[in-house]
Tab-separated table of C-alpha atoms in Angstrom:
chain	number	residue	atom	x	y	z
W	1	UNK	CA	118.642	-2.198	126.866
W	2	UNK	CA	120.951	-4.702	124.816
W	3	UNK	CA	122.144	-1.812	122.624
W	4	UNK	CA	122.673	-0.034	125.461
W	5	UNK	CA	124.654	-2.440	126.886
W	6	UNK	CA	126.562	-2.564	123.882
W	7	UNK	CA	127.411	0.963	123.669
W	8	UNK	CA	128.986	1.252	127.175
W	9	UNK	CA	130.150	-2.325	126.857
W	10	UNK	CA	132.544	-2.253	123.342
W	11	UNK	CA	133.996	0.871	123.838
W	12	UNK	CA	135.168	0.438	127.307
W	13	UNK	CA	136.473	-3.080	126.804
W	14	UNK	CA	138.171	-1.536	123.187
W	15	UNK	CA	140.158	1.243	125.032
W	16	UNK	CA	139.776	1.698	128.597
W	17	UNK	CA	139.887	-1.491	130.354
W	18	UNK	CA	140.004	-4.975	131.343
W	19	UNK	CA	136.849	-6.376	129.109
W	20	UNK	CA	135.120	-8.645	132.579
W	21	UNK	CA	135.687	-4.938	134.030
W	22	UNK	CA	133.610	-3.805	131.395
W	23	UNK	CA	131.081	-5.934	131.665
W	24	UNK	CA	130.158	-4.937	135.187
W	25	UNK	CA	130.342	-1.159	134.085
W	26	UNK	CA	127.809	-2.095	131.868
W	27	UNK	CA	126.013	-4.464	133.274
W	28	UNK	CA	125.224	-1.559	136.392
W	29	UNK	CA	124.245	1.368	133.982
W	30	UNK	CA	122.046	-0.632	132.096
W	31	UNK	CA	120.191	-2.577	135.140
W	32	UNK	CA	119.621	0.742	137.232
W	33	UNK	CA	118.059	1.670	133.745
W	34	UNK	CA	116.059	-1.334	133.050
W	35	UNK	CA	114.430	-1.619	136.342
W	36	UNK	CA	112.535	0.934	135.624
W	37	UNK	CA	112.110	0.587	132.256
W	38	UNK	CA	110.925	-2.684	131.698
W	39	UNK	CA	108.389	-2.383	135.233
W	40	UNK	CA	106.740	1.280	132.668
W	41	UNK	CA	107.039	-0.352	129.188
W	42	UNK	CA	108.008	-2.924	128.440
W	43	UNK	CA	105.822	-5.633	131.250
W	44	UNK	CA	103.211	-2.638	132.065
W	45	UNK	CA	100.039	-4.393	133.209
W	46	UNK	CA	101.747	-7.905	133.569
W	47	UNK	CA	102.018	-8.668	137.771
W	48	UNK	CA	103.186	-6.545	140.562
W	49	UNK	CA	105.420	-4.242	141.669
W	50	UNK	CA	106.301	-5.381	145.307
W	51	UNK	CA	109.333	-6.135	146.862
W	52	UNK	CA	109.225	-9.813	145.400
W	53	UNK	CA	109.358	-8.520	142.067
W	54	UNK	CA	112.432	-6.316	142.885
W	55	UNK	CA	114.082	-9.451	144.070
W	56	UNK	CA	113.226	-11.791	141.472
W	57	UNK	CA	113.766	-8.648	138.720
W	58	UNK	CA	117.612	-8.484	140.749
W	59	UNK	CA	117.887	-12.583	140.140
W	60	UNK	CA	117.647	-12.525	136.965
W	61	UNK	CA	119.819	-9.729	135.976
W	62	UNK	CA	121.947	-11.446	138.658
W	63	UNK	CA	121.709	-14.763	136.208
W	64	UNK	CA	122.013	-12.336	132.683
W	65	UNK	CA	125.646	-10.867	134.688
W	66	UNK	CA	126.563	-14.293	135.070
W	67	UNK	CA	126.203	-15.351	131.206
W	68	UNK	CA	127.945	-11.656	130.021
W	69	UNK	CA	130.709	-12.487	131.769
W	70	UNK	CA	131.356	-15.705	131.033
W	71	UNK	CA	130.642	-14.946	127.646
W	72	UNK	CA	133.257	-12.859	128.019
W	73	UNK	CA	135.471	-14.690	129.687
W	74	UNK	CA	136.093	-17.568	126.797
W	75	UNK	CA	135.697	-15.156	124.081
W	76	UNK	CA	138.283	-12.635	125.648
W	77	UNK	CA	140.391	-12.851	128.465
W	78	UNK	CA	139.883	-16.775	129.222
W	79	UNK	CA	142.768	-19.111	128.189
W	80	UNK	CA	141.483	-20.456	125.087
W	81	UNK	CA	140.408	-17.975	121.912
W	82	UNK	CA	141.826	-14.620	123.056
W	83	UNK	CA	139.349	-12.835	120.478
W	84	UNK	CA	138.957	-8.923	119.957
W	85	UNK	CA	136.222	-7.356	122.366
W	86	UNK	CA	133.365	-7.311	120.466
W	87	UNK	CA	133.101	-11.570	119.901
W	88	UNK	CA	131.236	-11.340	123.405
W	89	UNK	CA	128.763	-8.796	122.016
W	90	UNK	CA	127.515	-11.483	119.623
W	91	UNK	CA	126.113	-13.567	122.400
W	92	UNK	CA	125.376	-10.379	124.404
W	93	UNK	CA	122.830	-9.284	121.872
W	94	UNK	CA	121.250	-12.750	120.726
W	95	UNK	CA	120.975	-15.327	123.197
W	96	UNK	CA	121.040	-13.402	126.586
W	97	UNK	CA	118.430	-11.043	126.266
W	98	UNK	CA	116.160	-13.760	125.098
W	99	UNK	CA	116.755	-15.742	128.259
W	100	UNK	CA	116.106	-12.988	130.430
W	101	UNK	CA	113.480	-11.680	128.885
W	102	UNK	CA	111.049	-14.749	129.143
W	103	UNK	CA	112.263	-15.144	132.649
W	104	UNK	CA	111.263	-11.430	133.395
W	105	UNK	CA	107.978	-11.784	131.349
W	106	UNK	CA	107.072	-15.374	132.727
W	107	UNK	CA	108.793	-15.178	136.010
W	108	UNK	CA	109.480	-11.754	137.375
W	109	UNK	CA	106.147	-9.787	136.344
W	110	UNK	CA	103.599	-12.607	136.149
């Protein structure tokens, strides 16, 4: 999911539009995706699939949208570094999916 995020992310920010526009581009392929995904691979057998989970699972991508974008907001478009599009990315693939995946694993599908 992080690469994916990437891929829709970079290029989009790069040449089509605002980069925090981006960011919610991306961040809404790659949930609808990961829903689904994580429930059949990657926390198959761990909890249960009821409406709780669907909330909680919606929480913390809620929490993950939060740290893209502001993430992206110093690295990019906020008023102090101004950096090219992919500085976010660095972040993006490092310390955000580790957050949100122990919250998933420990918290969402328990």
């Amino acid at each position: 999911m992080t690469l994916l995020y990437a891929a829709v992310y970079w290029p989009l920010a790069t040449y089509v539009m605002y980069p925090n526009l981006a960011v919610v581009v991306a961040f809404l392929s790659v949930t609808f995706i990961g829903r689904f995904a994580h429930g059949a691979v990657s926390f198959r057998g761990h909890g249960t699939r009821s409406a709780r989970t669907a909330r909680r699972f919606f929480l913390v991508q809620l929490f993950g949208f939060f740290l893209q974008q502001g993430f992206t907001w110093v690295l990019v478009t906020g008023p102090f570094f101004h950096g090219p599009t992919w500085w976010p990315l660095v972040p993006a693939v490092s310390v955000v999916p580790l957050l949100t995946f122990w919250l998933q694993r420990n918290w969402v599908f328990a």
